[in-house]
mmCIF file of C-alpha atoms and ligand atoms in Angstrom:
data_model
loop_
_atom_site.group_PDB
_atom_site.id
_atom_site.type_symbol
_atom_site.label_atom_id
_atom_site.label_comp_id
_atom_site.label_asym_id
_atom_site.label_seq_id
_atom_site.Cartn_x
_atom_site.Cartn_y
_atom_site.Cartn_z
ATOM 1 C CA UNK A 1 -39.551 1.252 45.734
ATOM 2 C CA UNK A 2 -40.781 3.243 48.735
ATOM 3 C CA UNK A 3 -41.464 6.927 48.209
ATOM 4 C CA UNK A 4 -38.732 9.189 49.543
ATOM 5 C CA UNK A 5 -41.227 10.944 51.839
ATOM 6 C CA UNK A 6 -44.594 9.601 52.884
ATOM 7 C CA UNK A 7 -46.875 11.641 55.154
ATOM 8 C CA UNK A 8 -49.965 9.780 56.332
ATOM 9 C CA UNK A 9 -53.000 11.302 58.008
ATOM 10 C CA UNK A 10 -50.876 13.817 59.911
ATOM 11 C CA UNK A 11 -52.514 15.959 62.597
ATOM 12 C CA UNK A 12 -50.901 18.545 64.869
ATOM 13 C CA UNK A 13 -52.860 20.316 67.595
ATOM 14 C CA UNK A 14 -51.699 23.147 69.827
ATOM 15 C CA UNK A 15 -54.134 23.006 72.755
ATOM 16 C CA UNK A 16 -57.548 23.641 71.204
ATOM 17 C CA UNK A 17 -56.147 24.760 67.828
ATOM 18 C CA UNK A 18 -55.750 22.181 65.069
ATOM 19 C CA UNK A 19 -52.930 23.581 62.908
ATOM 20 C CA UNK A 20 -52.623 20.503 60.651
ATOM 21 C CA UNK A 21 -55.548 18.151 60.203
ATOM 22 C CA UNK A 22 -55.420 14.769 58.469
ATOM 23 C CA UNK A 23 -52.841 15.670 55.811
ATOM 24 C CA UNK A 24 -51.489 12.884 53.549
ATOM 25 C CA UNK A 25 -49.127 13.085 50.587
ATOM 26 C CA UNK A 26 -46.018 11.411 49.221
ATOM 27 C CA UNK A 27 -42.987 12.742 47.388
ATOM 28 C CA UNK A 28 -40.932 10.830 44.811
ATOM 29 C CA UNK A 29 -37.149 11.061 44.795
ATOM 30 C CA UNK A 30 -36.088 13.950 42.530
ATOM 31 C CA UNK A 31 -39.406 15.810 42.696
ATOM 32 C CA UNK A 32 -39.990 19.441 43.556
ATOM 33 C CA UNK A 33 -43.188 19.234 45.576
ATOM 34 C CA UNK A 34 -45.040 22.440 46.485
ATOM 35 C CA UNK A 35 -47.212 23.147 49.515
ATOM 36 C CA UNK A 36 -49.337 26.275 49.209
ATOM 37 C CA UNK A 37 -52.259 27.867 51.017
ATOM 38 C CA UNK A 38 -53.358 31.023 52.866
ATOM 39 C CA UNK A 39 -51.490 32.494 55.852
ATOM 40 C CA UNK A 40 -51.989 30.355 58.944
ATOM 41 C CA UNK A 41 -52.982 27.298 56.869
ATOM 42 C CA UNK A 42 -50.438 25.117 58.699
ATOM 43 C CA UNK A 43 -47.600 24.927 56.146
ATOM 44 C CA UNK A 44 -44.755 25.816 58.513
ATOM 45 C CA UNK A 45 -46.247 23.575 61.193
ATOM 46 C CA UNK A 46 -46.226 20.703 58.697
ATOM 47 C CA UNK A 47 -42.507 21.365 58.088
ATOM 48 C CA UNK A 48 -41.867 21.532 61.826
ATOM 49 C CA UNK A 49 -43.451 18.125 62.315
ATOM 50 C CA UNK A 50 -41.615 16.528 59.353
ATOM 51 C CA UNK A 51 -38.258 17.949 60.541
ATOM 52 C CA UNK A 52 -38.858 16.770 64.116
ATOM 53 C CA UNK A 53 -39.282 20.155 65.821
ATOM 54 C CA UNK A 54 -42.777 19.082 66.942
ATOM 55 C CA UNK A 55 -44.145 15.609 67.579
ATOM 56 C CA UNK A 56 -47.268 14.853 65.563
ATOM 57 C CA UNK A 57 -50.495 14.579 67.547
ATOM 58 C CA UNK A 58 -51.345 11.642 65.272
ATOM 59 C CA UNK A 59 -50.321 10.244 61.899
ATOM 60 C CA UNK A 60 -46.931 9.211 60.552
ATOM 61 C CA UNK A 61 -43.974 10.514 58.550
ATOM 62 C CA UNK A 62 -41.692 8.037 56.741
ATOM 63 C CA UNK A 63 -38.416 8.697 54.941
ATOM 64 C CA UNK A 64 -37.329 6.029 52.450
ATOM 65 C CA UNK A 65 -39.828 3.584 53.966
ATOM 66 C CA UNK A 66 -38.696 4.107 57.580
ATOM 67 C CA UNK A 67 -40.983 5.681 60.143
ATOM 68 C CA UNK A 68 -39.351 8.834 61.539
ATOM 69 C CA UNK A 69 -42.435 10.308 63.259
ATOM 70 C CA UNK A 70 -41.635 11.838 66.619
ATOM 71 C CA UNK A 71 -37.852 11.374 66.238
ATOM 72 C CA UNK A 72 -35.642 14.222 67.494
ATOM 73 C CA UNK A 73 -34.674 16.829 64.900
ATOM 74 C CA UNK A 74 -30.929 16.075 65.005
ATOM 75 C CA UNK A 75 -31.692 12.392 64.369
ATOM 76 C CA UNK A 76 -33.929 13.352 61.436
ATOM 77 C CA UNK A 77 -31.195 15.668 60.103
ATOM 78 C CA UNK A 78 -28.717 12.778 60.231
ATOM 79 C CA UNK A 79 -31.125 10.688 58.188
ATOM 80 C CA UNK A 80 -30.990 13.286 55.429
ATOM 81 C CA UNK A 81 -33.626 15.977 55.910
ATOM 82 C CA UNK A 82 -32.454 19.613 55.981
ATOM 83 C CA UNK A 83 -34.468 22.805 55.979
ATOM 84 C CA UNK A 84 -34.373 26.512 55.337
ATOM 85 C CA UNK A 85 -36.404 28.940 57.431
ATOM 86 C CA UNK A 86 -39.166 31.410 56.590
ATOM 87 C CA UNK A 87 -37.211 34.231 58.300
ATOM 88 C CA UNK A 88 -33.484 34.796 57.825
ATOM 89 C CA UNK A 89 -31.689 32.500 60.228
ATOM 90 C CA UNK A 90 -27.944 33.217 60.098
ATOM 91 C CA UNK A 91 -25.344 34.035 62.754
ATOM 92 C CA UNK A 92 -24.979 37.730 61.886
ATOM 93 C CA UNK A 93 -21.755 38.455 63.791
ATOM 94 C CA UNK A 94 -19.951 35.531 62.144
ATOM 95 C CA UNK A 95 -18.532 35.419 58.649
ATOM 96 C CA UNK A 96 -20.302 33.628 55.816
ATOM 97 C CA UNK A 97 -17.605 30.936 55.966
ATOM 98 C CA UNK A 98 -18.148 30.420 59.702
ATOM 99 C CA UNK A 99 -21.892 30.131 59.140
ATOM 100 C CA UNK A 100 -21.385 27.421 56.522
ATOM 101 C CA UNK A 101 -18.851 25.644 58.734
ATOM 102 C CA UNK A 102 -21.224 25.747 61.687
ATOM 103 C CA UNK A 103 -23.977 24.131 59.651
ATOM 104 C CA UNK A 104 -21.543 21.322 58.807
ATOM 105 C CA UNK A 105 -20.362 20.806 62.360
ATOM 106 C CA UNK A 106 -23.910 20.510 63.681
ATOM 107 C CA UNK A 107 -23.864 16.955 62.399
ATOM 108 C CA UNK A 108 -20.844 16.279 64.604
ATOM 109 C CA UNK A 109 -22.305 17.705 67.782
ATOM 110 C CA UNK A 110 -21.266 14.659 69.771
ATOM 111 C CA UNK A 111 -17.584 15.356 69.022
ATOM 112 C CA UNK A 112 -16.774 18.764 67.522
ATOM 113 C CA UNK A 113 -13.143 18.527 68.621
ATOM 114 C CA UNK A 114 -12.759 15.198 66.864
ATOM 115 C CA UNK A 115 -14.332 16.799 63.841
ATOM 116 C CA UNK A 116 -11.812 19.619 63.494
ATOM 117 C CA UNK A 117 -8.856 17.257 63.642
ATOM 118 C CA UNK A 118 -10.412 14.785 61.224
ATOM 119 C CA UNK A 119 -9.714 14.208 57.547
ATOM 120 C CA UNK A 120 -13.407 14.807 57.051
ATOM 121 C CA UNK A 121 -12.928 18.470 58.017
ATOM 122 C CA UNK A 122 -10.380 18.881 55.203
ATOM 123 C CA UNK A 123 -12.737 17.329 52.671
ATOM 124 C CA UNK A 124 -15.524 19.523 54.032
ATOM 125 C CA UNK A 125 -13.530 22.684 53.514
ATOM 126 C CA UNK A 126 -13.411 21.884 49.775
ATOM 127 C CA UNK A 127 -17.138 21.232 49.922
ATOM 128 C CA UNK A 128 -17.688 24.568 51.632
ATOM 129 C CA UNK A 129 -16.087 26.419 48.711
ATOM 130 C CA UNK A 130 -18.114 24.388 46.207
ATOM 131 C CA UNK A 131 -21.385 25.112 47.979
ATOM 132 C CA UNK A 132 -20.561 28.821 48.274
ATOM 133 C CA UNK A 133 -19.831 29.009 44.510
ATOM 134 C CA UNK A 134 -22.965 27.018 43.693
ATOM 135 C CA UNK A 135 -25.256 29.468 45.469
ATOM 136 C CA UNK A 136 -23.344 32.560 44.349
ATOM 137 C CA UNK A 137 -21.789 33.713 47.625
ATOM 138 C CA UNK A 138 -18.196 32.656 46.902
ATOM 139 C CA UNK A 139 -16.917 36.234 46.849
ATOM 140 C CA UNK A 140 -18.288 37.192 50.290
ATOM 141 C CA UNK A 141 -17.046 34.226 52.338
ATOM 142 C CA UNK A 142 -15.014 36.384 54.714
ATOM 143 C CA UNK A 143 -17.613 39.108 55.329
ATOM 144 C CA UNK A 144 -19.883 39.118 58.397
ATOM 145 C CA UNK A 145 -23.180 37.479 57.446
ATOM 146 C CA UNK A 146 -25.202 40.186 59.204
ATOM 147 C CA UNK A 147 -23.856 42.852 56.819
ATOM 148 C CA UNK A 148 -25.015 41.092 53.639
ATOM 149 C CA UNK A 149 -28.059 42.240 51.681
ATOM 150 C CA UNK A 150 -31.234 40.382 52.683
ATOM 151 C CA UNK A 151 -31.264 38.324 49.474
ATOM 152 C CA UNK A 152 -27.719 37.087 50.061
ATOM 153 C CA UNK A 153 -28.546 36.209 53.681
ATOM 154 C CA UNK A 154 -31.394 34.059 52.378
ATOM 155 C CA UNK A 155 -29.030 32.400 49.901
ATOM 156 C CA UNK A 156 -26.662 31.723 52.797
ATOM 157 C CA UNK A 157 -29.557 30.009 54.603
ATOM 158 C CA UNK A 158 -29.899 27.717 51.567
ATOM 159 C CA UNK A 159 -26.143 27.107 51.584
ATOM 160 C CA UNK A 160 -26.229 26.161 55.270
ATOM 161 C CA UNK A 161 -28.971 23.637 54.599
ATOM 162 C CA UNK A 162 -27.184 22.005 51.664
ATOM 163 C CA UNK A 163 -23.767 21.760 53.361
ATOM 164 C CA UNK A 164 -24.745 18.363 54.722
ATOM 165 C CA UNK A 165 -25.918 17.080 51.302
ATOM 166 C CA UNK A 166 -29.475 16.241 52.384
ATOM 167 C CA UNK A 167 -31.683 13.781 50.484
ATOM 168 C CA UNK A 168 -34.678 15.963 51.135
ATOM 169 C CA UNK A 169 -34.625 19.749 51.487
ATOM 170 C CA UNK A 170 -37.566 21.577 53.088
ATOM 171 C CA UNK A 171 -37.663 25.209 51.906
ATOM 172 C CA UNK A 172 -40.006 27.555 53.771
ATOM 173 C CA UNK A 173 -40.746 30.639 51.639
ATOM 174 C CA UNK A 174 -37.303 31.015 50.022
ATOM 175 C CA UNK A 175 -38.529 33.958 47.907
ATOM 176 C CA UNK A 176 -40.247 35.932 50.699
ATOM 177 C CA UNK A 177 -38.753 39.421 51.032
ATOM 178 C CA UNK A 178 -36.796 39.178 47.757
ATOM 179 C CA UNK A 179 -37.175 41.614 44.865
ATOM 180 C CA UNK A 180 -38.462 40.356 41.527
ATOM 181 C CA UNK A 181 -35.073 39.572 39.965
ATOM 182 C CA UNK A 182 -33.916 37.846 43.179
ATOM 183 C CA UNK A 183 -37.156 35.806 43.113
ATOM 184 C CA UNK A 184 -36.357 34.599 39.596
ATOM 185 C CA UNK A 185 -32.832 33.753 40.748
ATOM 186 C CA UNK A 186 -34.253 31.814 43.724
ATOM 187 C CA UNK A 187 -36.446 29.820 41.313
ATOM 188 C CA UNK A 188 -33.444 28.987 39.135
ATOM 189 C CA UNK A 189 -31.457 27.937 42.219
ATOM 190 C CA UNK A 190 -34.226 25.602 43.390
ATOM 191 C CA UNK A 191 -34.350 23.905 39.984
ATOM 192 C CA UNK A 192 -30.529 23.606 39.924
ATOM 193 C CA UNK A 193 -30.562 21.980 43.378
ATOM 194 C CA UNK A 194 -32.714 19.260 41.900
ATOM 195 C CA UNK A 195 -31.226 19.047 38.406
ATOM 196 C CA UNK A 196 -27.528 19.384 39.281
ATOM 197 C CA UNK A 197 -27.327 18.094 42.867
ATOM 198 C CA UNK A 198 -30.133 15.532 42.642
ATOM 199 C CA UNK A 199 -32.000 16.858 45.672
ATOM 200 C CA UNK A 200 -35.654 16.261 46.371
ATOM 201 C CA UNK A 201 -37.366 19.464 47.458
ATOM 202 C CA UNK A 202 -40.452 20.297 49.483
ATOM 203 C CA UNK A 203 -41.282 23.928 48.776
ATOM 204 C CA UNK A 204 -43.609 26.214 50.745
ATOM 205 C CA UNK A 205 -44.024 29.496 48.884
ATOM 206 C CA UNK A 206 -46.575 32.256 48.224
ATOM 207 C CA UNK A 207 -44.919 33.373 44.975
ATOM 208 C CA UNK A 208 -47.154 31.667 42.405
ATOM 209 C CA UNK A 209 -44.986 32.116 39.281
ATOM 210 C CA UNK A 210 -42.148 30.441 41.190
ATOM 211 C CA UNK A 211 -44.365 27.606 42.475
ATOM 212 C CA UNK A 212 -46.141 26.991 39.178
ATOM 213 C CA UNK A 213 -42.874 27.181 37.216
ATOM 214 C CA UNK A 214 -40.868 24.843 39.461
ATOM 215 C CA UNK A 215 -43.106 22.216 41.058
ATOM 216 C CA UNK A 216 -43.940 18.778 39.695
ATOM 217 C CA UNK A 217 -46.909 18.452 42.034
ATOM 218 C CA UNK A 218 -48.603 20.743 44.530
ATOM 219 C CA UNK A 219 -50.618 20.184 47.709
ATOM 220 C CA UNK A 220 -52.988 22.961 48.734
ATOM 221 C CA UNK A 221 -53.863 23.273 52.424
ATOM 222 C CA UNK A 222 -56.497 25.498 53.951
ATOM 223 C CA UNK A 223 -57.138 25.899 57.694
ATOM 224 C CA UNK A 224 -54.928 22.885 58.318
ATOM 225 C CA UNK A 225 -56.867 20.627 55.966
ATOM 226 C CA UNK A 226 -55.865 19.273 52.560
ATOM 227 C CA UNK A 227 -57.845 21.041 49.828
ATOM 228 C CA UNK A 228 -56.328 19.781 46.550
ATOM 229 C CA UNK A 229 -53.385 17.827 45.187
ATOM 230 C CA UNK A 230 -52.234 17.877 41.576
ATOM 231 C CA UNK A 231 -49.975 19.231 38.860
ATOM 232 C CA UNK A 232 -49.593 23.017 38.496
ATOM 233 C CA UNK A 233 -52.074 22.992 35.588
ATOM 234 C CA UNK A 234 -54.646 21.085 37.665
ATOM 235 C CA UNK A 235 -54.194 23.347 40.702
ATOM 236 C CA UNK A 236 -54.510 26.566 38.651
ATOM 237 C CA UNK A 237 -57.811 25.328 37.259
ATOM 238 C CA UNK A 238 -59.253 23.991 40.537
ATOM 239 C CA UNK A 239 -62.325 26.002 41.542
ATOM 240 C CA UNK A 240 -61.932 25.275 45.269
ATOM 241 C CA UNK A 241 -58.308 26.506 45.200
ATOM 242 C CA UNK A 242 -59.252 29.669 43.298
ATOM 243 C CA UNK A 243 -61.997 30.265 45.829
ATOM 244 C CA UNK A 244 -59.909 29.645 48.988
ATOM 245 C CA UNK A 245 -56.524 31.009 47.962
ATOM 246 C CA UNK A 246 -55.703 32.152 44.448
ATOM 247 C CA UNK A 247 -58.681 34.402 43.695
ATOM 248 C CA UNK A 248 -60.462 34.803 40.338
ATOM 249 C CA UNK A 249 -58.046 37.324 38.860
ATOM 250 C CA UNK A 250 -54.791 35.769 40.028
ATOM 251 C CA UNK A 251 -51.902 36.787 37.798
ATOM 252 C CA UNK A 252 -49.578 33.872 37.053
ATOM 253 C CA UNK A 253 -47.303 35.828 34.753
HETATM 254 N N1 ATP B 301 -45.856 26.761 68.370
HETATM 255 C C1 ATP B 301 -47.143 27.090 68.185
HETATM 256 N N2 ATP B 301 -48.005 27.191 69.231
HETATM 257 C C2 ATP B 301 -49.308 27.492 69.028
HETATM 258 N N3 ATP B 301 -49.863 27.737 67.833
HETATM 259 C C3 ATP B 301 -49.064 27.680 66.771
HETATM 260 C C4 ATP B 301 -47.662 27.350 66.871
HETATM 261 N N4 ATP B 301 -47.121 27.347 65.619
HETATM 262 C C5 ATP B 301 -48.132 27.671 64.779
HETATM 263 N N5 ATP B 301 -49.287 27.853 65.460
HETATM 264 C C6 ATP B 301 -50.596 28.188 64.873
HETATM 265 O O1 ATP B 301 -50.875 27.198 63.901
HETATM 266 C C7 ATP B 301 -51.553 27.778 62.773
HETATM 267 C C8 ATP B 301 -50.774 27.461 61.524
HETATM 268 O O2 ATP B 301 -49.586 28.260 61.527
HETATM 269 P P1 ATP B 301 -48.389 28.074 60.481
HETATM 270 O O3 ATP B 301 -47.291 28.952 60.927
HETATM 271 O O4 ATP B 301 -48.119 26.638 60.331
HETATM 272 O O5 ATP B 301 -49.075 28.643 59.155
HETATM 273 P P2 ATP B 301 -48.439 28.900 57.710
HETATM 274 O O6 ATP B 301 -49.319 28.170 56.731
HETATM 275 O O7 ATP B 301 -46.998 28.599 57.716
HETATM 276 O O8 ATP B 301 -48.701 30.472 57.503
HETATM 277 P P3 ATP B 301 -47.804 31.583 56.730
HETATM 278 O O9 ATP B 301 -48.133 31.454 55.263
HETATM 279 O O10 ATP B 301 -48.326 32.883 57.286
HETATM 280 O O11 ATP B 301 -46.359 31.346 57.053
HETATM 281 C C9 ATP B 301 -51.696 29.255 63.073
HETATM 282 O O12 ATP B 301 -52.987 29.467 63.609
HETATM 283 C C10 ATP B 301 -50.611 29.497 64.101
HETATM 284 O O13 ATP B 301 -50.952 30.578 64.940
HETATM 285 MG MG1 MG B 302 -45.309 29.702 57.439
#
């Protein structure tokens, strides 16, 4: 069986700057796979290459055994990769429902009119309610997204990504900007996405309790280069990771 995601020797340069350098890893179906490392290490760039926002300078990305490197991002989305963004990324003047609907329709860009008159749109409206309940925003569907608390806007970003039932979800710092109880809630949501919806998740996050408590395996990157790959227990104990990122007195509680 091919791995769900296989990244091989991936490099991305911006002019003279090498943001990602020779990174390889693979993710099994049903895993929560973490990518951690200092600011500017290349984590978001790695996501941007996997999701098709940037072409790799060299190296390959395969999904379910098929090479998707350099494909356009809407083509990659159709093949089953969705993402959430590091910053809040919602249409603030539109209602929560419209935001979720928009995320759905993106897949039908070639024929939005056909979409709205289709039976699929009816089925999708049931899905919209299910997704909203799942992520805990069912009671605010008709409010403008821009008026929601920051934490709820981030949850909406997750909802928008899962509307299309992706096989692989890339989450870029889902807990950034959340308070400590919202962070715990975000961790629970990530585990439920895997356990209850069967999603495979690639998680970039600086919140170590969340990463260590949720991930099956973790890749550490530093200055674009792979530094370590292992289970949470192995990564916590890795001297090079402590030195480059975690620090001696890191508190995992
Ligand atoms: N579009 C771009 N053009 C030029 N340089 C870029 C571009 N995107 C990212 N970079 C550079 O690539 C490097 C890696 O940035 P990236 O955003 O991937 O880091 P990161 O690991 O996500 O950091 P953070 O934890 O702060 O989000 C940085 O030096 C950044 O300035
Ligand atoms: Mg980033």
